[in-house]
Amino acid sequence: MESDALKKMLRDILLARAFEERAAQEYAQGNIAGFLHLYPGEEAVGVGVLHAAEPADYVVSTYREHVHALVRGVPARVVMAELFGRKTGCSGGMGGSMHLFDRERRFMGGYAIVGETFPVATGIGYAIAMRELPEAVICFFGDGAVNQGTFHESLNMAALWKLPVLFVCENNHYQIGTEIHRHSAVAEVYKRACGYRIPARRVNGMDVLAVHRATAEALRQVRAGNGPQFLECETYRFRGHSMADPGSYRPKVELQAFEKGEDPVKIAIAETVATYPSAEQIAAVGSDNIDNLMGSLHSGGHFPPEHLDAMQAAIAAEVEEAVRFASDSPEPTLADAEAALDCNRHGEVLI
Amino acid sequence: MDISMATEPLINVAAAAREQTGAEALNDALALCLQHDPTTLLIGEGVPDPKGIFGTTSGLRQRFGAQRVLDMPLAENALTGICIGAAISGLRPIMVHQRIDFALLAMDQLINNAAKWRYMFGGQARVPLVVRCIVGRGWGQGPQHAQSLQSLFAHIPGLKVVMPVFPDDAKGLLCAAVADDDPVIFIEHRWLHTLRGDVPSGYFETPLGKARRRREGRDITLAAFSYMTLEALGAARALARLGIEAEVIDMRSVSPLDVPAVLRSVARTGRLLVADTGHQSFGVAAELIARVTRQGFDQLCAAPASVALPDLPCPTAHAWAGHYYPTAAHIAEQALRVCGVHIGEAQRHELDKLRPDTPADIPNPDYRGPF
Ligand SMILES: Cc1ncc(C[n+]2csc(CCOP(=O)(O)OP(=O)(O)O)c2C)c(N)n1
Ligand SMILES: [Mg+2]
């Protein structure tokens, strides 16, 4: 991979972590209300997939979608403003954390009812296919979502009509507190797609390069008119399901093992930094990824540690500015709300 | 499990009362139902989770086992059908949705199946199913996680719709819903899980479809649903300071709707205001007003009023939540209007005192969740 592309990916993965950790702090201070589902631990999936996509591709996501929006290029300040419920947010403050939207960047929304996204993405795929464009739609979802009827119904139709949809399962092994073996009869999620003859692969979702490679290949197939593709990215979330969830149902050792051994941010840094890693560094990023890591380091770009520091500093400034922008922005009013839904009760006196 | 075992008839054996929260009362009710009737099942996303559906299901898995108290995959539609199938074969499933919005996925099973079978199969197939649906409010939950959908369910013949307010009713109505042989949509307002009140211990049933007067008054009837009952009681206290005695009725149930109770009250007061947690248009308040007006037109000396949500989706932003949810102040102001009282200095002063100085978004300033 080109060193520039690698650096951009690293930047996004660092931004993802910094943005989400800051959102958690703002939540703790009461500046963000409600549901806040954070992405730390899963960054390699969103970043790896979306860096392999084209700007003309569409993205459909869930309530855990801040990072998908950021990587699509939605500015951190308008994402943060939406989390704060401000008028300057990307959904005008009407959606909040779970409902980001940016038509211009083809970020077609975050949805809070699990399973809603499959048909929506399939419909976008239909629209693309009808216009015979070389575009694709990427549909993100969790491991818990695949048990909804909409998953099966949509996969069947996407395959039947050869629609340009890339289904991406962010398998973090939990549906809130329910571990995958307690919610799914078949825990290898990619196997479900085989039932619809959709080519499917499982990749290490903690390794951004592996995710990127698999996505690029899948999208090539999609664009060649071969119908939908399916990626299962195995990952792990470091925080609770949402800020309202302590995540106490997970064994501590499980969390620690992931944080210590498979942090996608640490892996991405190691994959980008040009110096050869020490034995400790290799051990610190986990044995699963050593092969990838070594490979990319040998052939990789040159990215001295001081460049990494500068990148981190720029990201910290960007996040700081996003928070300032959000807190300085006005809140939506009743008039804004009425203007936002001026369709079926126009001018009626209701009391 | 021997499901042919006869159900112990344990009606109204309640003993001494003690103070509990709504969530504790519901937890007790579930435990008693599971204990007294071996055909009862409790199923829903997060039921055995450490947080136990806001505490309402805590400890039940340990007591009654994994076969009767269970988690579910995300498959609300199929699971509702599965519960209906189990219900016509002798079980009494209780489903739980942490948000009522998730029940929307199962509308086909609820409306085309559960609501119809008793009628459609000539009385041979009754569906003793309880669907607990929790309504979120405020806290930025937004358009897809905080709807009040009682009128949607109540519109369907064959579905009972219950909305308890006080902890004793939460317990008694849940026991009655589980014992009922027809499907019951049991709607719990999230803010009422923390409400405290005296609850009789032991098993007891509170009849479905009966309103309960919570305050006596001669000047106006405030008929309220769910959480709005608390706001109506707040409004009534302020109105009393202005010389108006409001009668407050906790409707407790939407379907059946206790219109006679409201008519009896209106016969004394001559005035009616209905407060509901749902939207104004085509809503529960509109239905109650229509029936009272049709059946008790002669008793009314002023046009009834309603206080309900604006016809807009639920807010996410804090500030907009402040405009969205009506409070005791709105009820009191409308009540003054119905009573033909001019809103002068004294009235304005009382109304201002009713406006919360905390965000309209949380039940009280100290509240830290869970939501
Ligand atoms: C239809 C529906 N049922 C239940 C919920 C509550 N809920 C929100 S997220 C979630 C877990 C989803 O797990 P998964 O699909 O694995 O995604 P993750 O949160 O792990 O990314 C649940 C049960 C919901 N939002 N929608
Ligand atoms: Mg998951």
CSV table of C-alpha atoms in Angstrom, one decimal, chain B residues 23-331:
chain,number,residue,atom,x,y,z
B,23,ALA,CA,-39.8,-1.1,39.1
B,24,GLU,CA,-39.8,-3.1,42.4
B,25,ALA,CA,-43.5,-3.6,42.3
B,26,LEU,CA,-43.3,-4.9,38.7
B,27,ASN,CA,-40.5,-7.2,39.7
B,28,ASP,CA,-42.7,-8.6,42.5
B,29,ALA,CA,-45.6,-9.0,40.2
B,30,LEU,CA,-43.5,-11.0,37.7
B,31,ALA,CA,-42.1,-13.1,40.5
B,32,LEU,CA,-45.5,-13.9,41.9
B,33,CYS,CA,-47.0,-14.7,38.5
B,34,LEU,CA,-44.0,-17.0,37.7
B,35,GLN,CA,-44.4,-18.6,41.1
B,36,HIS,CA,-48.1,-19.2,41.1
B,37,ASP,CA,-48.5,-20.3,37.5
B,38,PRO,CA,-45.9,-22.7,36.0
B,39,THR,CA,-47.2,-22.0,32.5
B,40,THR,CA,-45.9,-18.4,32.7
B,41,LEU,CA,-42.8,-17.4,30.7
B,42,LEU,CA,-40.9,-14.2,30.7
B,43,ILE,CA,-38.9,-13.3,27.5
B,44,GLY,CA,-37.3,-10.3,26.1
B,45,GLU,CA,-34.0,-8.7,25.0
B,46,GLY,CA,-32.0,-8.1,28.2
B,47,VAL,CA,-34.3,-9.9,30.6
B,48,PRO,CA,-31.5,-11.9,32.3
B,49,ASP,CA,-29.0,-9.0,31.8
B,50,PRO,CA,-27.5,-7.6,35.1
B,51,LYS,CA,-29.5,-4.5,34.6
B,52,GLY,CA,-32.7,-6.6,34.3
B,53,ILE,CA,-34.9,-4.2,32.2
B,54,PHE,CA,-34.5,-1.3,34.6
B,55,GLY,CA,-34.6,-3.7,37.5
B,56,THR,CA,-38.0,-5.1,36.7
B,57,THR,CA,-36.6,-8.6,35.9
B,58,SER,CA,-33.7,-8.7,38.3
B,59,GLY,CA,-33.2,-12.0,40.0
B,60,LEU,CA,-36.0,-13.8,38.2
B,61,ARG,CA,-33.7,-16.0,36.0
B,62,GLN,CA,-32.0,-17.2,39.1
B,63,ARG,CA,-35.3,-18.1,40.8
B,64,PHE,CA,-37.2,-19.6,38.0
B,65,GLY,CA,-34.6,-20.9,35.6
B,66,ALA,CA,-33.5,-20.4,32.0
B,67,GLN,CA,-36.4,-22.2,30.5
B,68,ARG,CA,-39.0,-19.8,31.9
B,69,VAL,CA,-37.0,-16.5,32.1
B,70,LEU,CA,-35.1,-15.9,28.9
B,71,ASP,CA,-33.3,-13.6,26.6
B,72,MET,CA,-34.0,-13.4,22.9
B,73,PRO,CA,-32.3,-12.8,19.6
B,74,LEU,CA,-33.3,-9.6,17.8
B,75,ALA,CA,-36.3,-11.0,16.1
B,76,GLU,CA,-39.3,-9.2,17.6
B,77,ASN,CA,-41.7,-10.2,14.8
B,78,ALA,CA,-41.0,-13.9,14.9
B,79,LEU,CA,-40.8,-14.0,18.7
B,80,THR,CA,-44.2,-12.4,19.0
B,81,GLY,CA,-45.6,-15.1,16.8
B,82,ILE,CA,-43.8,-17.8,18.8
B,83,CYS,CA,-45.3,-16.4,21.9
B,84,ILE,CA,-48.7,-16.4,20.3
B,85,GLY,CA,-48.2,-20.1,19.3
B,86,ALA,CA,-47.1,-20.9,22.8
B,87,ALA,CA,-50.1,-19.0,24.2
B,88,ILE,CA,-52.7,-21.0,22.3
B,89,SER,CA,-51.0,-24.2,23.5
B,90,GLY,CA,-51.4,-23.5,27.2
B,91,LEU,CA,-48.5,-21.2,28.1
B,92,ARG,CA,-48.8,-17.6,29.3
B,93,PRO,CA,-45.9,-15.7,27.8
B,94,ILE,CA,-44.9,-12.2,29.0
B,95,MET,CA,-42.8,-10.4,26.4
B,96,VAL,CA,-40.8,-7.3,27.2
B,97,HIS,CA,-39.7,-4.5,24.9
B,98,GLN,CA,-37.3,-2.1,26.4
B,99,ARG,CA,-38.8,0.5,24.1
B,100,ILE,CA,-42.3,0.4,22.8
B,101,ASP,CA,-40.8,1.4,19.4
B,102,PHE,CA,-39.4,-2.2,19.0
B,103,ALA,CA,-42.9,-3.6,19.3
B,104,LEU,CA,-43.7,-2.0,15.9
B,105,LEU,CA,-41.7,-4.7,14.2
B,106,ALA,CA,-44.3,-7.2,15.5
B,107,MET,CA,-47.5,-5.4,14.4
B,108,ASP,CA,-48.5,-8.1,12.0
B,109,GLN,CA,-48.4,-10.8,14.7
B,110,LEU,CA,-50.1,-8.6,17.2
B,111,ILE,CA,-52.8,-7.2,15.0
B,112,ASN,CA,-53.4,-9.9,12.4
B,113,ASN,CA,-53.0,-12.8,14.8
B,114,ALA,CA,-53.1,-12.1,18.6
B,115,ALA,CA,-56.0,-9.6,18.3
B,116,LYS,CA,-58.1,-11.7,15.9
B,117,TRP,CA,-58.0,-15.3,16.9
B,118,ARG,CA,-60.5,-15.4,19.7
B,119,TYR,CA,-63.0,-13.9,17.2
B,120,MET,CA,-61.8,-15.5,14.0
B,121,PHE,CA,-61.7,-19.1,15.3
B,122,GLY,CA,-65.1,-19.0,16.9
B,123,GLY,CA,-63.7,-18.6,20.5
B,124,GLN,CA,-61.5,-21.7,20.3
B,125,ALA,CA,-58.2,-20.0,20.4
B,126,ARG,CA,-57.6,-17.4,23.0
B,127,VAL,CA,-54.2,-15.7,23.3
B,128,PRO,CA,-53.2,-15.1,26.9
B,129,LEU,CA,-50.2,-12.9,25.9
B,130,VAL,CA,-48.8,-9.9,27.8
B,131,VAL,CA,-46.6,-7.5,25.9
B,132,ARG,CA,-44.8,-5.1,28.2
B,133,CYS,CA,-43.8,-2.0,26.3
B,134,ILE,CA,-41.7,0.7,28.0
B,135,VAL,CA,-42.0,4.2,26.8
B,136,GLY,CA,-38.9,6.4,26.9
B,137,ARG,CA,-39.0,10.1,27.4
B,138,GLY,CA,-36.5,13.0,27.1
B,139,TRP,CA,-32.8,12.5,27.7
B,140,GLY,CA,-32.2,12.8,23.9
B,141,GLN,CA,-33.8,9.4,23.0
B,142,GLY,CA,-35.2,10.9,19.9
B,143,PRO,CA,-37.7,10.0,17.3
B,144,GLN,CA,-37.2,6.2,17.2
B,145,HIS,CA,-36.9,5.5,21.0
B,146,ALA,CA,-39.5,7.6,22.8
B,147,GLN,CA,-42.9,7.3,21.1
B,148,SER,CA,-46.2,7.0,22.9
B,149,LEU,CA,-48.2,4.6,20.8
B,150,GLN,CA,-51.2,3.7,23.0
B,151,SER,CA,-53.8,5.0,20.5
B,152,LEU,CA,-52.3,2.8,17.8
B,153,PHE,CA,-52.8,-0.4,19.8
B,154,ALA,CA,-56.1,0.8,21.3
B,155,HIS,CA,-57.5,1.3,17.8
B,156,ILE,CA,-57.5,-2.5,17.3
B,157,PRO,CA,-60.4,-4.5,18.5
B,158,GLY,CA,-59.2,-7.5,20.5
B,159,LEU,CA,-56.2,-5.8,22.1
B,160,LYS,CA,-56.4,-4.6,25.7
B,161,VAL,CA,-54.2,-1.6,26.5
B,162,VAL,CA,-53.2,-0.8,30.1
B,163,MET,CA,-51.1,2.1,31.4
B,164,PRO,CA,-50.4,1.9,35.1
B,165,VAL,CA,-49.1,5.0,37.0
B,166,PHE,CA,-48.6,4.2,40.7
B,167,PRO,CA,-46.6,1.2,41.9
B,168,ASP,CA,-49.6,-0.6,43.5
B,169,ASP,CA,-51.5,-0.4,40.2
B,170,ALA,CA,-48.4,-1.4,38.3
B,171,LYS,CA,-48.3,-4.6,40.4
B,172,GLY,CA,-52.0,-5.3,40.5
B,173,LEU,CA,-52.6,-4.6,36.8
B,174,LEU,CA,-49.7,-6.7,35.7
B,175,CYS,CA,-50.9,-9.6,37.7
B,176,ALA,CA,-54.4,-9.1,36.1
B,177,ALA,CA,-52.9,-8.8,32.7
B,178,VAL,CA,-51.0,-12.1,33.0
B,179,ALA,CA,-54.2,-13.8,34.4
B,180,ASP,CA,-56.3,-12.4,31.5
B,181,ASP,CA,-57.0,-14.8,28.7
B,182,ASP,CA,-56.7,-12.2,26.0
B,183,PRO,CA,-53.7,-10.2,24.7
B,184,VAL,CA,-52.8,-7.2,26.8
B,185,ILE,CA,-50.4,-4.4,25.7
B,186,PHE,CA,-49.0,-3.3,29.0
B,187,ILE,CA,-47.4,0.2,28.6
B,188,GLU,CA,-45.0,1.3,31.2
B,189,HIS,CA,-43.7,4.9,31.3
B,190,ARG,CA,-40.0,4.9,32.0
B,191,TRP,CA,-40.3,7.8,34.5
B,192,LEU,CA,-42.8,5.8,36.6
B,193,HIS,CA,-40.3,3.0,37.3
B,194,THR,CA,-38.7,5.3,39.9
B,195,LEU,CA,-42.0,6.5,41.4
B,196,ARG,CA,-42.5,5.5,45.0
B,197,GLY,CA,-45.7,4.4,46.6
B,198,ASP,CA,-47.3,1.9,49.0
B,199,VAL,CA,-47.8,-1.5,47.5
B,200,PRO,CA,-49.7,-4.4,49.2
B,201,SER,CA,-47.4,-7.4,49.4
B,202,GLY,CA,-48.5,-10.8,48.1
B,203,TYR,CA,-50.4,-11.5,44.9
B,204,PHE,CA,-53.4,-9.4,44.0
B,205,GLU,CA,-55.2,-8.4,40.8
B,206,THR,CA,-56.4,-4.9,39.9
B,207,PRO,CA,-59.3,-5.2,37.4
B,208,LEU,CA,-58.4,-4.0,33.9
B,209,GLY,CA,-60.4,-1.2,32.5
B,210,LYS,CA,-61.3,0.6,35.7
B,211,ALA,CA,-60.2,4.2,36.3
B,212,ARG,CA,-59.2,5.4,39.8
B,213,ARG,CA,-59.9,8.7,41.3
B,214,ARG,CA,-56.8,10.2,42.8
B,215,ARG,CA,-58.2,13.5,44.0
B,216,GLU,CA,-61.6,14.8,44.6
B,217,GLY,CA,-62.9,18.2,43.3
B,218,ARG,CA,-66.1,19.9,42.2
B,219,ASP,CA,-64.9,22.4,39.5
B,220,ILE,CA,-63.2,20.4,36.8
B,221,THR,CA,-62.4,16.8,35.9
B,222,LEU,CA,-58.8,16.2,34.9
B,223,ALA,CA,-58.7,12.7,33.3
B,224,ALA,CA,-55.1,11.6,32.7
B,225,PHE,CA,-53.3,8.8,31.2
B,226,SER,CA,-50.0,7.3,32.4
B,227,TYR,CA,-47.3,9.8,33.5
B,228,MET,CA,-49.6,12.8,32.8
B,229,THR,CA,-51.5,11.8,36.0
B,230,LEU,CA,-48.6,13.1,38.0
B,231,GLU,CA,-48.6,16.3,36.1
B,232,ALA,CA,-52.4,16.6,36.5
B,233,LEU,CA,-52.0,16.2,40.3
B,234,GLY,CA,-49.4,19.0,40.3
B,235,ALA,CA,-51.7,21.2,38.3
B,236,ALA,CA,-54.6,20.4,40.7
B,237,ARG,CA,-52.6,21.6,43.7
B,238,ALA,CA,-51.8,24.9,41.9
B,239,LEU,CA,-55.4,25.3,40.9
B,240,ALA,CA,-56.5,24.8,44.5
B,241,ARG,CA,-54.4,27.8,45.5
B,242,LEU,CA,-56.4,29.7,42.9
B,243,GLY,CA,-59.7,28.6,44.3
B,244,ILE,CA,-60.4,25.8,41.8
B,245,GLU,CA,-60.9,22.3,43.0
B,246,ALA,CA,-60.0,19.8,40.3
B,247,GLU,CA,-60.9,16.2,40.4
B,248,VAL,CA,-58.1,14.0,39.1
B,249,ILE,CA,-58.8,10.6,37.5
B,250,ASP,CA,-56.0,8.2,36.7
B,251,MET,CA,-57.5,6.3,33.7
B,252,ARG,CA,-55.2,3.3,34.3
B,253,SER,CA,-56.4,1.6,31.1
B,254,VAL,CA,-57.0,2.8,27.6
B,255,SER,CA,-58.8,-0.2,26.3
B,256,PRO,CA,-61.3,-0.9,27.9
B,257,LEU,CA,-61.8,2.8,28.5
B,258,ASP,CA,-63.6,3.6,31.7
B,259,VAL,CA,-65.9,6.3,30.2
B,260,PRO,CA,-68.6,5.8,32.9
B,261,ALA,CA,-66.1,6.9,35.6
B,262,VAL,CA,-65.4,10.1,33.7
B,263,LEU,CA,-69.1,10.7,33.1
B,264,ARG,CA,-69.8,10.4,36.8
B,265,SER,CA,-67.2,12.9,37.6
B,266,VAL,CA,-68.2,15.3,34.8
B,267,ALA,CA,-71.8,15.1,36.2
B,268,ARG,CA,-70.4,16.8,39.3
B,269,THR,CA,-67.9,19.1,37.8
B,270,GLY,CA,-69.4,20.0,34.4
B,271,ARG,CA,-65.9,20.5,32.9
B,272,LEU,CA,-63.4,18.2,31.4
B,273,LEU,CA,-59.7,18.3,30.5
B,274,VAL,CA,-57.9,15.1,29.3
B,275,ALA,CA,-54.2,14.8,29.5
B,276,ASP,CA,-52.4,12.1,27.5
B,277,THR,CA,-48.7,11.2,26.9
B,278,GLY,CA,-49.4,10.6,23.2
B,279,HIS,CA,-50.0,12.9,20.2
B,280,GLN,CA,-53.0,15.1,19.9
B,281,SER,CA,-54.4,14.0,16.6
B,282,PHE,CA,-56.5,10.8,16.5
B,283,GLY,CA,-55.3,10.1,20.0
B,284,VAL,CA,-56.6,8.7,23.2
B,285,ALA,CA,-57.6,12.1,24.6
B,286,ALA,CA,-59.6,12.8,21.5
B,287,GLU,CA,-61.4,9.5,21.9
B,288,LEU,CA,-62.3,10.1,25.5
B,289,ILE,CA,-63.5,13.6,24.9
B,290,ALA,CA,-65.6,12.4,22.0
B,291,ARG,CA,-67.3,9.8,24.1
B,292,VAL,CA,-67.9,12.0,27.0
B,293,THR,CA,-69.3,14.7,24.7
B,294,ARG,CA,-71.6,12.3,23.0
B,295,GLN,CA,-72.8,10.6,26.1
B,296,GLY,CA,-72.7,13.5,28.6
B,297,PHE,CA,-73.3,16.6,26.5
B,298,ASP,CA,-75.9,17.9,28.8
B,299,GLN,CA,-73.6,17.7,31.8
B,300,LEU,CA,-70.9,19.9,30.2
B,301,CYS,CA,-71.0,23.6,30.7
B,302,ALA,CA,-67.8,24.3,28.7
B,303,ALA,CA,-66.0,22.8,25.8
B,304,PRO,CA,-63.6,20.1,26.9
B,305,ALA,CA,-59.8,20.6,26.4
B,306,SER,CA,-56.9,18.2,25.9
B,307,VAL,CA,-53.2,18.4,26.7
B,308,ALA,CA,-51.1,16.1,24.7
B,309,LEU,CA,-47.9,16.0,22.6
B,310,PRO,CA,-47.6,18.2,19.6
B,311,ASP,CA,-47.9,16.3,16.3
B,312,LEU,CA,-44.2,16.1,15.8
B,313,PRO,CA,-41.7,13.2,16.4
B,314,CYS,CA,-40.0,13.1,19.7
B,315,PRO,CA,-37.1,15.4,20.3
B,316,THR,CA,-33.4,14.7,20.7
B,317,ALA,CA,-32.1,18.2,21.7
B,318,HIS,CA,-32.5,19.2,25.3
B,319,ALA,CA,-33.9,22.6,24.5
B,320,TRP,CA,-36.5,21.3,22.1
B,321,ALA,CA,-37.6,18.7,24.7
B,322,GLY,CA,-38.5,21.7,26.9
B,323,HIS,CA,-41.0,22.9,24.3
B,324,TYR,CA,-42.3,19.4,23.4
B,325,TYR,CA,-43.5,17.8,26.6
B,326,PRO,CA,-46.5,19.4,28.3
B,327,THR,CA,-46.3,19.9,32.0
B,328,ALA,CA,-48.5,20.7,35.0
B,329,ALA,CA,-48.3,24.3,33.9
B,330,HIS,CA,-50.0,23.5,30.5
B,331,ILE,CA,-52.7,21.5,32.2
